[in-house]
C-alpha positions as CSV (number, residue, x, y, z in Angstrom):
1,X,-2.0,8.1,4.0
2,X,0.0,9.7,2.0
3,X,2.0,11.8,4.3
4,X,4.3,15.4,3.6
5,X,6.7,14.4,5.8
6,X,8.3,10.8,4.6
7,X,10.2,8.4,6.7
8,X,14.3,8.7,6.2
9,X,16.7,5.2,5.8
10,X,24.5,-1.6,-2.1
11,X,24.0,-3.5,-4.4
12,X,24.2,-6.9,-4.5
13,X,23.7,-9.2,-6.9
14,X,21.2,-12.0,-6.9
15,X,21.1,-15.5,-8.1
16,X,20.0,-17.3,-10.4
17,X,18.7,-20.2,-8.3
18,X,18.2,-17.6,-5.4
19,X,15.9,-15.2,-8.7
20,X,14.5,-18.8,-9.5
21,X,13.0,-19.6,-6.0
22,X,11.2,-16.6,-5.5
23,X,8.4,-18.4,-8.2
24,X,8.3,-21.6,-6.3
25,X,9.0,-21.3,-2.5
26,X,5.6,-21.2,-1.0
27,X,4.0,-19.1,2.5
28,X,5.4,-19.9,6.9
29,X,3.1,-21.2,9.5
30,X,2.1,-17.3,9.9
31,X,0.4,-18.0,6.2
32,X,-1.5,-20.9,7.1
33,X,-4.6,-19.4,7.0
34,X,-4.0,-18.2,3.8
35,X,-6.1,-21.6,2.7
36,X,-8.7,-21.0,4.2
37,X,-10.7,-18.7,2.4
38,X,-13.4,-19.6,-0.3
39,X,-13.2,-18.8,-3.6
40,X,-16.1,-20.3,-5.0
41,X,-18.9,-17.5,-3.3
42,X,-20.7,-15.3,-5.7
43,X,-22.9,-13.5,-3.6
44,X,-21.1,-10.1,-1.7
45,X,-20.6,-10.8,1.7
46,X,-20.9,-8.4,4.6
47,X,-16.8,-8.6,5.5
48,X,-14.9,-10.8,8.1
49,X,-13.8,-8.7,10.2
50,X,-11.4,-5.1,9.7
51,X,-8.1,-4.5,10.2
52,X,-6.3,-1.0,11.4
53,X,-2.8,0.4,11.8
54,X,-2.0,2.3,14.5
55,X,0.6,3.9,13.1
56,X,2.5,6.7,16.8
57,X,1.2,7.2,19.8
58,X,1.1,3.2,20.6
59,X,1.6,1.4,17.2
60,X,0.5,-1.7,16.6
61,X,-2.9,-4.1,14.6
62,X,-6.9,-2.8,16.2
63,X,-9.1,-5.6,14.8
64,X,-12.7,-5.1,14.8
65,X,-15.7,-7.7,13.9
66,X,-18.3,-6.4,11.2
67,X,-20.5,-5.8,14.2
68,X,-20.9,-4.6,17.6
69,X,-18.5,-2.4,19.5
70,X,-15.6,-5.2,20.8
71,X,-11.4,-5.0,19.8
72,X,-8.5,-6.6,20.1
73,X,-5.6,-5.0,20.7
74,X,-1.9,-6.5,18.7
75,X,1.1,-4.2,20.0
76,X,3.8,-4.1,17.8
77,X,6.8,-2.1,19.0
78,X,7.8,1.5,20.0
79,X,6.9,4.8,18.7
80,X,11.2,5.0,18.6
81,X,11.3,2.0,16.0
82,X,8.1,2.1,13.9
83,X,6.7,4.9,11.6
84,X,4.4,2.4,9.0
85,X,2.3,4.6,7.1
86,X,0.8,2.3,5.7
87,X,0.2,-1.9,5.2
88,X,-0.7,-4.9,2.8
89,X,-3.3,-7.9,4.2
90,X,-2.5,-11.1,2.3
91,X,-5.4,-13.0,3.5
92,X,-4.9,-13.1,7.1
93,X,-2.3,-11.8,7.4
94,X,-0.1,-8.8,7.6
95,X,3.0,-6.9,6.1
96,X,4.4,-3.7,7.3
97,X,7.8,-2.5,7.5
98,X,9.8,0.4,9.5
99,X,12.1,3.4,7.8
100,X,16.1,3.0,8.4
101,X,14.7,6.2,10.9
102,X,13.1,3.8,13.6
103,X,15.5,0.0,12.4
104,X,14.9,-1.5,8.9
105,X,12.9,-4.1,10.5
106,X,9.8,-6.3,9.1
107,X,6.5,-7.1,10.8
108,X,4.6,-10.3,9.8
109,X,1.9,-10.4,11.9
110,X,-1.1,-12.8,11.6
111,X,-4.8,-11.3,12.2
112,X,-6.0,-15.6,12.8
113,X,-3.7,-15.7,16.1
114,X,-2.5,-12.7,17.3
115,X,1.1,-12.6,16.9
116,X,2.9,-11.5,14.9
117,X,7.5,-11.9,13.7
118,X,9.9,-9.2,13.5
119,X,12.5,-9.7,11.1
120,X,15.8,-7.2,10.2
121,X,16.1,-6.7,6.7
122,X,19.7,-4.7,5.7
123,X,20.7,-1.7,7.4
124,X,20.1,1.7,6.1
125,X,17.9,0.1,3.4
126,X,14.8,2.6,4.1
127,X,12.1,-0.2,3.2
128,X,8.3,1.4,2.0
129,X,6.3,-1.5,1.6
130,X,6.1,-5.7,1.9
131,X,4.7,-8.5,-0.5
132,X,3.7,-11.7,-0.2
133,X,4.9,-13.3,-3.5
134,X,4.2,-17.3,-2.2
135,X,3.5,-19.3,0.8
136,X,2.4,-22.3,1.8
137,X,3.2,-25.1,3.4
138,X,5.3,-24.0,6.2
139,X,7.2,-21.6,3.5
140,X,7.8,-17.9,2.3
141,X,8.7,-16.1,0.8
142,X,8.3,-12.4,1.3
143,X,9.7,-8.9,-0.8
144,X,10.4,-5.5,-0.1
145,X,11.2,-2.6,-1.8
146,X,14.6,-0.9,0.0
147,X,14.2,2.8,-1.4
148,X,17.8,3.5,0.0
149,X,20.1,0.3,-1.7
150,X,18.0,0.4,-5.2
151,X,17.0,-3.2,-4.5
152,X,14.5,-5.3,-3.4
153,X,15.2,-7.8,-0.6
154,X,14.0,-11.0,-0.7
155,X,13.2,-12.8,2.4
156,X,12.5,-16.1,2.8
157,X,11.2,-17.6,5.6
158,X,10.4,-21.4,7.0
159,X,8.6,-21.4,10.4
160,X,10.2,-20.4,13.1
161,X,13.6,-20.4,11.5
162,X,16.2,-18.1,10.5
163,X,15.6,-16.1,7.6
164,X,17.3,-16.0,4.2
165,X,17.8,-12.6,2.5
166,X,18.5,-12.1,-0.8
167,X,18.8,-8.9,-3.5
168,X,17.6,-7.8,-6.9
169,X,20.0,-5.3,-7.9
170,X,19.5,-2.2,-9.8
171,X,15.4,-2.1,-9.8
172,X,15.5,1.9,-10.0
173,X,16.3,4.8,-8.3
174,X,13.6,4.6,-5.3
175,X,11.8,1.1,-5.6
176,X,8.6,1.6,-3.4
177,X,6.5,-1.3,-4.9
178,X,6.7,-4.2,-6.1
179,X,5.1,-7.4,-8.1
180,X,5.2,-10.7,-9.6
181,X,3.6,-11.3,-13.2
182,X,4.2,-13.8,-15.9
183,X,7.9,-14.6,-15.1
184,X,9.3,-11.2,-14.5
185,X,9.3,-9.4,-11.5
186,X,8.1,-5.8,-11.9
187,X,9.4,-3.0,-9.6
188,X,7.4,0.1,-8.9
189,X,10.5,3.3,-9.5
190,X,9.4,6.0,-7.6
191,X,11.9,8.0,-9.3
192,X,13.2,9.9,-6.3
193,X,16.5,11.4,-4.7
194,X,14.7,9.1,-1.3
195,X,18.0,8.8,0.0
196,X,18.2,12.0,1.3
197,X,15.7,14.8,1.1
198,X,12.5,12.6,-1.8
199,X,13.2,15.5,-4.3
200,X,11.5,13.6,-7.8
201,X,13.9,13.5,-10.4
202,X,11.3,12.8,-13.0
203,X,7.9,10.4,-14.1
204,X,7.3,7.9,-12.2
205,X,8.9,3.9,-13.8
206,X,7.1,0.6,-14.1
207,X,11.1,-1.7,-14.8
208,X,10.0,-5.2,-16.0
209,X,13.2,-7.5,-14.2
210,X,13.1,-10.8,-16.1
211,X,13.1,-14.0,-14.2
212,X,15.7,-15.4,-17.1
213,X,18.1,-13.3,-18.9
214,X,19.4,-9.8,-18.7
215,X,17.0,-7.7,-20.6
216,X,15.0,-5.0,-18.7
217,X,11.6,-3.4,-19.9
218,X,10.8,0.1,-18.8
219,X,7.5,1.9,-18.5
220,X,7.7,5.4,-17.7
221,X,4.3,6.6,-16.4
222,X,4.6,9.9,-18.4
223,X,3.4,12.8,-16.2
224,X,3.0,11.6,-12.8
225,X,5.5,11.8,-9.9
226,X,5.7,11.9,-6.2
227,X,8.1,10.2,-3.9
228,X,5.7,7.8,-3.1
229,X,4.3,5.2,-5.5
230,X,2.0,1.8,-5.8
231,X,1.5,-0.9,-7.2
232,X,-3.0,-3.1,-7.9
233,X,-3.1,-5.7,-10.5
234,X,-6.0,-7.2,-11.7
235,X,-5.2,-9.7,-14.3
236,X,-3.6,-8.8,-17.2
237,X,-4.2,-5.3,-15.6
238,X,-1.6,-3.0,-12.9
239,X,-3.3,0.6,-11.7
240,X,0.1,2.4,-11.0
241,X,-0.1,5.7,-8.4
242,X,2.2,8.0,-8.0
243,X,1.4,11.2,-4.9
244,X,2.5,14.2,-6.5
245,X,4.6,16.2,-5.9
246,X,5.1,19.8,-3.4
247,X,7.4,21.6,-2.1
248,X,7.3,22.2,1.5
249,X,10.4,24.7,1.9
250,X,7.7,27.7,3.8
251,X,4.3,28.3,4.0
252,X,2.4,28.3,2.0
253,X,3.2,25.3,1.1
254,X,3.7,24.9,-3.3
255,X,1.9,22.5,-5.1
256,X,3.5,21.2,-8.0
257,X,2.1,18.1,-9.4
258,X,-1.4,16.0,-8.2
259,X,-1.7,13.0,-7.4
260,X,-2.4,10.6,-10.3
261,X,-3.4,6.8,-11.0
262,X,-2.2,4.7,-14.1
263,X,-3.3,1.8,-15.9
264,X,-0.8,-0.4,-17.4
265,X,-1.2,-3.2,-20.3
266,X,1.4,-6.0,-18.6
267,X,0.6,-8.0,-21.3
268,X,1.5,-5.4,-24.2
269,X,3.7,-3.1,-21.6
270,X,2.1,-0.1,-22.4
271,X,0.2,2.3,-20.4
272,X,-3.6,2.1,-21.5
273,X,-4.9,6.0,-19.4
274,X,-4.3,7.6,-16.5
275,X,-6.2,9.8,-14.2
276,X,-5.2,13.3,-12.2
277,X,-6.8,14.2,-9.0
278,X,-8.9,16.2,-8.5
279,X,-6.8,20.2,-9.1
280,X,-5.3,20.9,-5.8
281,X,-5.0,17.9,-3.9
282,X,-2.8,15.5,-3.3
283,X,-1.3,12.1,-2.8
284,X,-2.6,9.3,-4.0
285,X,-2.4,5.9,-1.6
286,X,-4.6,3.3,-3.1
287,X,-7.0,0.4,-2.4
288,X,-9.0,-2.1,-4.0
289,X,-12.0,-2.6,-2.9
290,X,-14.0,-5.1,-2.3
291,X,-17.0,-3.8,-4.6
292,X,-14.4,-3.5,-7.5
293,X,-14.4,0.4,-6.9
294,X,-10.7,1.6,-6.7
295,X,-10.2,4.0,-3.3
296,X,-8.0,6.6,-3.3
297,X,-7.3,9.1,0.1
298,X,-5.4,11.8,-0.6
299,X,-4.9,15.5,1.3
300,X,-8.1,17.8,-0.2
301,X,-5.5,20.9,-0.1
302,X,-1.8,21.5,1.6
303,X,-3.2,25.0,3.8
304,X,-5.5,22.0,5.8
305,X,-4.7,18.8,4.9
306,X,-8.2,17.7,5.0
307,X,-8.5,13.9,4.3
308,X,-10.3,13.2,1.3
309,X,-11.5,9.9,-0.6
310,X,-11.8,9.6,-4.6
311,X,-14.0,6.8,-5.7
312,X,-12.7,5.3,-9.4
313,X,-13.4,3.0,-11.9
314,X,-11.1,0.5,-13.2
315,X,-12.7,0.5,-16.9
316,X,-12.1,4.0,-17.8
317,X,-11.1,5.9,-14.4
318,X,-13.4,8.5,-14.5
319,X,-14.8,9.9,-10.4
320,X,-18.1,8.7,-8.6
321,X,-19.1,10.9,-6.7
322,X,-22.3,11.8,-4.8
323,X,-21.2,15.8,-5.1
324,X,-20.0,18.4,-7.3
325,X,-16.7,17.7,-6.5
326,X,-14.6,14.4,-7.4
327,X,-14.6,14.1,-3.8
328,X,-16.7,10.9,-2.0
329,X,-19.1,13.8,0.1
330,X,-19.0,11.5,3.7
331,X,-20.6,13.7,6.1
332,X,-22.2,12.3,9.4
333,X,-25.3,11.7,11.0
334,X,-25.4,15.5,11.6
335,X,-24.2,16.6,8.6
336,X,-20.4,17.4,9.3
337,X,-18.2,16.9,6.7
338,X,-15.3,13.9,7.5
339,X,-12.0,14.3,7.4
340,X,-10.8,11.0,6.3
341,X,-7.9,9.3,6.8
342,X,-8.1,5.5,5.0
343,X,-10.4,4.7,3.2
344,X,-12.5,1.5,1.1
345,X,-15.4,-0.1,0.8
346,X,-16.5,-3.7,2.0
347,X,-18.2,-6.4,-1.0
348,X,-21.4,-4.7,-0.5
349,X,-20.2,-1.5,-1.2
350,X,-20.2,0.4,1.7
351,X,-17.1,2.9,2.6
352,X,-14.9,2.3,5.5
353,X,-13.0,5.1,6.7
354,X,-10.9,6.2,9.7
355,X,-10.8,9.5,11.3
356,X,-8.7,10.2,14.1
357,X,-9.8,13.0,16.6
358,X,-8.5,14.5,19.6
359,X,-5.9,12.8,21.2
360,X,-5.6,11.1,18.0
361,X,-8.5,9.1,19.1
362,X,-9.2,6.9,15.8
363,X,-12.4,5.6,15.3
364,X,-13.9,4.3,12.2
365,X,-16.8,5.4,9.8
366,X,-19.1,3.3,7.7
367,X,-21.2,4.9,5.8
368,X,-24.1,2.9,3.3
369,X,-23.5,2.5,-0.4
370,X,-25.4,5.8,-0.6
371,X,-23.2,7.6,1.7
372,X,-24.7,7.7,5.0
373,X,-23.4,7.0,8.6
374,X,-24.6,3.6,10.0
375,X,-21.3,3.3,12.3
376,X,-18.7,4.6,14.6
377,X,-16.6,2.9,16.6
378,X,-13.7,3.7,18.6
379,X,-10.7,1.5,16.3
380,X,-7.6,2.9,18.9
381,X,-5.1,5.3,18.3
382,X,-2.3,7.0,15.4
383,X,-4.6,5.0,13.1
384,X,-3.0,5.8,9.9
385,X,-4.8,2.7,7.4
386,X,-7.0,-0.4,7.0
387,X,-8.1,-3.4,5.2
388,X,-11.0,-5.0,5.1
389,X,-11.2,-9.0,5.7
């Protein structure tokens, strides 16, 4: 979930050999399970499980099944060295980072074995997000966006051996996400002053850095602003989300720009459409539901900071709502509106939602495709993000 309080955290050349390795090097021992998924199943299936990230108090991962109340907890670090607000699930592998204020660390966790490895990223680099670029045969290449270094770290890991870290430099003012497409690295640049106060300097940008050659392309996401930005890639299309811009200098807080989503044609390198989140809202933490829709977690406003979910069609970025507003109207079995911090749907169209209650005790709530509460189960403490396997 995008928070109004951001975590705080050089320029190094990447050789042609190292850059080429980005597209040929392939997963560590922790990614061995990646080949176990069956891509041929066409009938929607229930989840194999749910992963919840506990971001504070007792940082770690809580694993749940699709039914029952049993949970397994994997502690990652003491609260003083962990401040991740989200994570990436790559099949059976979780990737998360801590910012410069919590040590500039990369965490790689294996969901199957409930084990993890911690890797030191460049100091005071303030990482934002990590992605697995390629992985198999005992080797992996992981990319991490380094906000304070204007760079992308490429972390090469082989088994339990020491990692090798190289960088792609000049990767925007504040790179927050990245992906690989058509022999190039594409960097999501929040275009904000992430080294000091996170002040937005302009529209979010998508920067294409080719694998070979020096020519770069920059796509400006006109009207999209925010110090937090990320990407979801589906074939030749990228969905870029930006959290919005606000002033927190004094209360009541001032909303300058709501969050938004943009749809980009990667092959032709052009923006197809953009969609602003509901009026007055702030944030745009976006997930691809296993049902094919986008699910955006945000705050309804800057006064109560009530967490809400927006369901978005991928074809035209229109909202799907069961109420009078753009938000999903998610209510408990007793009719109380749910303050949902992070949400995503499974392949059956059931919406999974995280709720933090008294003492930051976290519950996972599941709603039917008709948005009726069907399940409620304890899911750790201090939950900030979830993903469905």
